[in-house]
Amino acid sequence: MDIPILGFGTWQLKGQDCVDSALHALRVGYRHIDTADSYGNHLEVAQAIKSSGVKREDLFITTKVPRSLLGYDDVLLSCDRYLVELDIPYIDLLLIHWPNKDIPIEKTLEAFERLKQQEKIKEVGVSNFTIHHLEDIKSKSFKVVNNQIELHPTFNQLAIQQYCDQNNIKLTAYSPVGRGVDLELDTIRELAMKHGRTPSQIILRWIMQRGIIAIPKSSNPKHIEENFNTADFELTDEEVKLLNNIPQEERIVNPPTSEFHY
Ligand SMILES: NC(=O)c1ccc[n+]([C@@H]2O[C@H](COP(=O)([O-])OP(=O)(O)OC[C@H]3O[C@@H](n4cnc5c(N)ncnc54)[C@H](OP(=O)(O)O)[C@@H]3O)[C@@H](O)[C@H]2O)c1
């Protein structure tokens, strides 16, 4: 299955709030859920999937191996645990959550490839990888299909998008609405007024029109619905350019990627 262009993010969703929010997202129509070992909510995501009645084959589940568990055996053991926690026979996309310069990337990716051969995962991806990290993977003759990175109007990632497009790596935008902060930008608000849409819908539309997957998180039912309803309008090329030209800020998610340079 191709990665659905819109997914439901679950970072910081815990306990019943996570079950209720993910279930609402599935009922609204989201078919792609983004979680991670470090979010500590696999069990709640599994509960939401079960309650939704949506068939496994209609879902796209992404999860991530933390940087402390990237050794060959740790990856294999972790994946087995995720399958039990998520109560699914396979994971659609397994990501390396953050680079770890202390563990050779080829060992990690060999383990991911083994999981693919065993049909425990469908696809291999990474997260928080810079062009430098992606070049390293390429030079070692490994292939990843996805890089999940922070991307929103004040951190537009145009350069890495160009690299990923050229190298056939799909980008996923995390923190797509800038954790709420970018919703207040004048340019966004003006476009929202013009289109009769909300600021969040304008941002998500901009991301998707760039061919990038977006995984907004919300625990507010109204926001979950609003974020899903972004397929029935278009921004013009000029509006996309206007959004691409919003002044850029620092990353908002810690730690800084410079910590991972090697
Ligand atoms: N790979 C990584 O290292 C990494 C890092 C960060 C995030 N992620 C993934 O990306 C997902 C999304 O990122 P994120 O959670 O950091 O940030 P985000 O989705 O940009 O922002 C979430 C915040 O925006 C608010 N919000 C969402 N939709 C809204 C709307 N329509 N109107 C008004 N406010 C809205 C939410 O509040 P309400 O709940 O009140 O709606 C929440 O406070 C995460 O959940 C996670 O799955 C991955």
Coordinates of N, CA and C and ligand atoms in Angstrom, one line a residue, residues 9-11 34 39 64 97-98 127-128 148 174-180 183 200 215-220 223 226-227 253, ligand 1:
G9 N -1.2 11.7 13.9 CA -0.1 11.7 14.8 C -0.5 11.4 16.2
T10 N 0.3 10.7 17.0 CA -0.1 10.3 18.3 C 0.9 10.6 19.4
W11 N 1.9 11.4 19.1 CA 2.9 11.8 20.1 C 2.2 12.5 21.3
D34 N 0.3 7.2 13.0 CA 1.8 7.3 13.3 C 2.0 7.2 14.8
Y39 N 6.6 6.7 22.4 CA 5.4 7.4 22.7 C 4.6 6.6 23.8
K64 N 8.2 3.4 15.3 CA 9.6 3.8 15.2 C 10.5 3.1 16.3
H97 N 14.0 6.0 14.5 CA 13.4 7.3 15.0 C 14.4 8.5 14.9
W98 N 15.7 8.2 15.3 CA 16.7 9.3 15.2 C 18.0 8.6 14.9
S127 N 13.8 8.7 10.3 CA 13.2 9.9 10.7 C 14.3 10.8 11.3
N128 N 14.2 12.1 11.1 CA 15.2 13.0 11.6 C 16.6 12.8 10.9
Q148 N 10.9 10.9 7.8 CA 9.9 11.7 8.6 C 10.6 12.8 9.3
Y174 N 6.3 15.9 10.1 CA 5.8 15.9 11.5 C 5.7 17.3 12.0
S175 N 5.0 17.5 13.1 CA 4.6 18.8 13.6 C 4.2 19.7 12.5
P176 N 3.2 19.2 11.6 CA 2.9 20.0 10.4 C 2.3 21.3 10.7
V177 N 1.6 21.5 11.8 CA 1.0 22.8 12.1 C 1.9 23.6 13.1
G178 N 3.2 23.1 13.2 CA 4.1 23.8 14.1 C 3.7 23.7 15.5
R179 N 3.1 22.6 15.9 CA 2.6 22.4 17.2 C 1.6 23.5 17.6
G180 N 0.9 24.0 16.6 CA -0.1 25.1 16.9 C 0.4 26.5 16.6
L183 N -0.2 28.3 13.2 CA -1.6 28.6 12.9 C -1.9 30.1 13.0
S200 N -5.3 25.6 9.9 CA -4.8 24.2 9.8 C -5.0 23.6 8.5
I215 N 1.1 14.4 9.1 CA 0.6 13.6 10.2 C 0.2 14.5 11.4
P216 N -0.8 15.3 11.3 CA -1.1 16.2 12.4 C -1.7 15.4 13.6
K217 N -1.4 15.9 14.8 CA -1.9 15.3 16.0 C -3.0 16.2 16.6
S218 N -4.0 15.6 17.1 CA -5.0 16.4 17.9 C -5.8 15.5 18.8
S219 N -6.2 16.0 20.0 CA -7.1 15.3 20.8 C -8.4 16.0 20.9
N220 N -8.6 16.9 20.0 CA -9.9 17.7 19.9 C -10.7 17.1 18.7
H223 N -11.0 19.4 15.7 CA -9.7 19.5 15.0 C -9.4 18.3 14.2
E226 N -11.6 18.5 11.1 CA -11.1 19.6 10.3 C -9.8 19.2 9.5
N227 N -8.9 18.6 10.2 CA -7.6 18.2 9.6 C -7.8 17.2 8.5
V253 N 11.3 21.1 17.6 CA 11.4 19.8 18.3 C 12.8 19.6 18.7
Ligands
LIG1 N1 9.6 11.5 14.2 C1 9.7 12.4 15.1 O1 10.8 12.6 15.8 C2 8.5 13.1 15.5 C3 8.6 14.3 16.3 C4 7.4 15.0 16.6 C5 6.2 14.6 16.1 N2 6.1 13.4 15.4 C6 4.8 12.9 14.9 O2 4.1 14.0 14.2 C7 2.9 14.1 14.9 C8 2.4 15.6 14.8 O3 3.4 16.4 15.4 P1 3.1 17.2 16.7 O4 2.2 16.5 17.6 O5 4.5 17.6 17.3 O6 2.6 18.6 16.3 P2 1.3 19.2 15.4 O7 0.5 18.1 14.8 O8 2.0 20.2 14.4 O9 0.5 20.0 16.4 C9 -0.2 19.5 17.4 C10 -0.8 20.6 18.2 O10 -1.6 21.4 17.3 C11 -3.0 21.5 17.8 N3 -3.8 21.4 16.6 C12 -3.9 20.3 15.8 N4 -4.8 20.5 14.8 C13 -5.4 21.7 15.1 C14 -6.4 22.5 14.5 N5 -7.1 22.0 13.4 N6 -6.7 23.7 15.0 C15 -6.1 24.1 16.1 N7 -5.1 23.5 16.8 C16 -4.8 22.3 16.2 C17 -3.1 20.4 18.7 O11 -4.0 20.7 19.8 P3 -5.4 19.9 20.0 O12 -5.0 18.6 20.5 O13 -6.1 20.8 21.0 O14 -6.1 19.9 18.7 C18 -1.7 20.2 19.3 O15 -1.5 21.1 20.4 C19 3.1 13.6 16.3 O16 1.9 13.4 17.0 C20 3.9 12.4 16.0 O17 3.1 11.3 15.6 C21 7.3 12.7 15.1

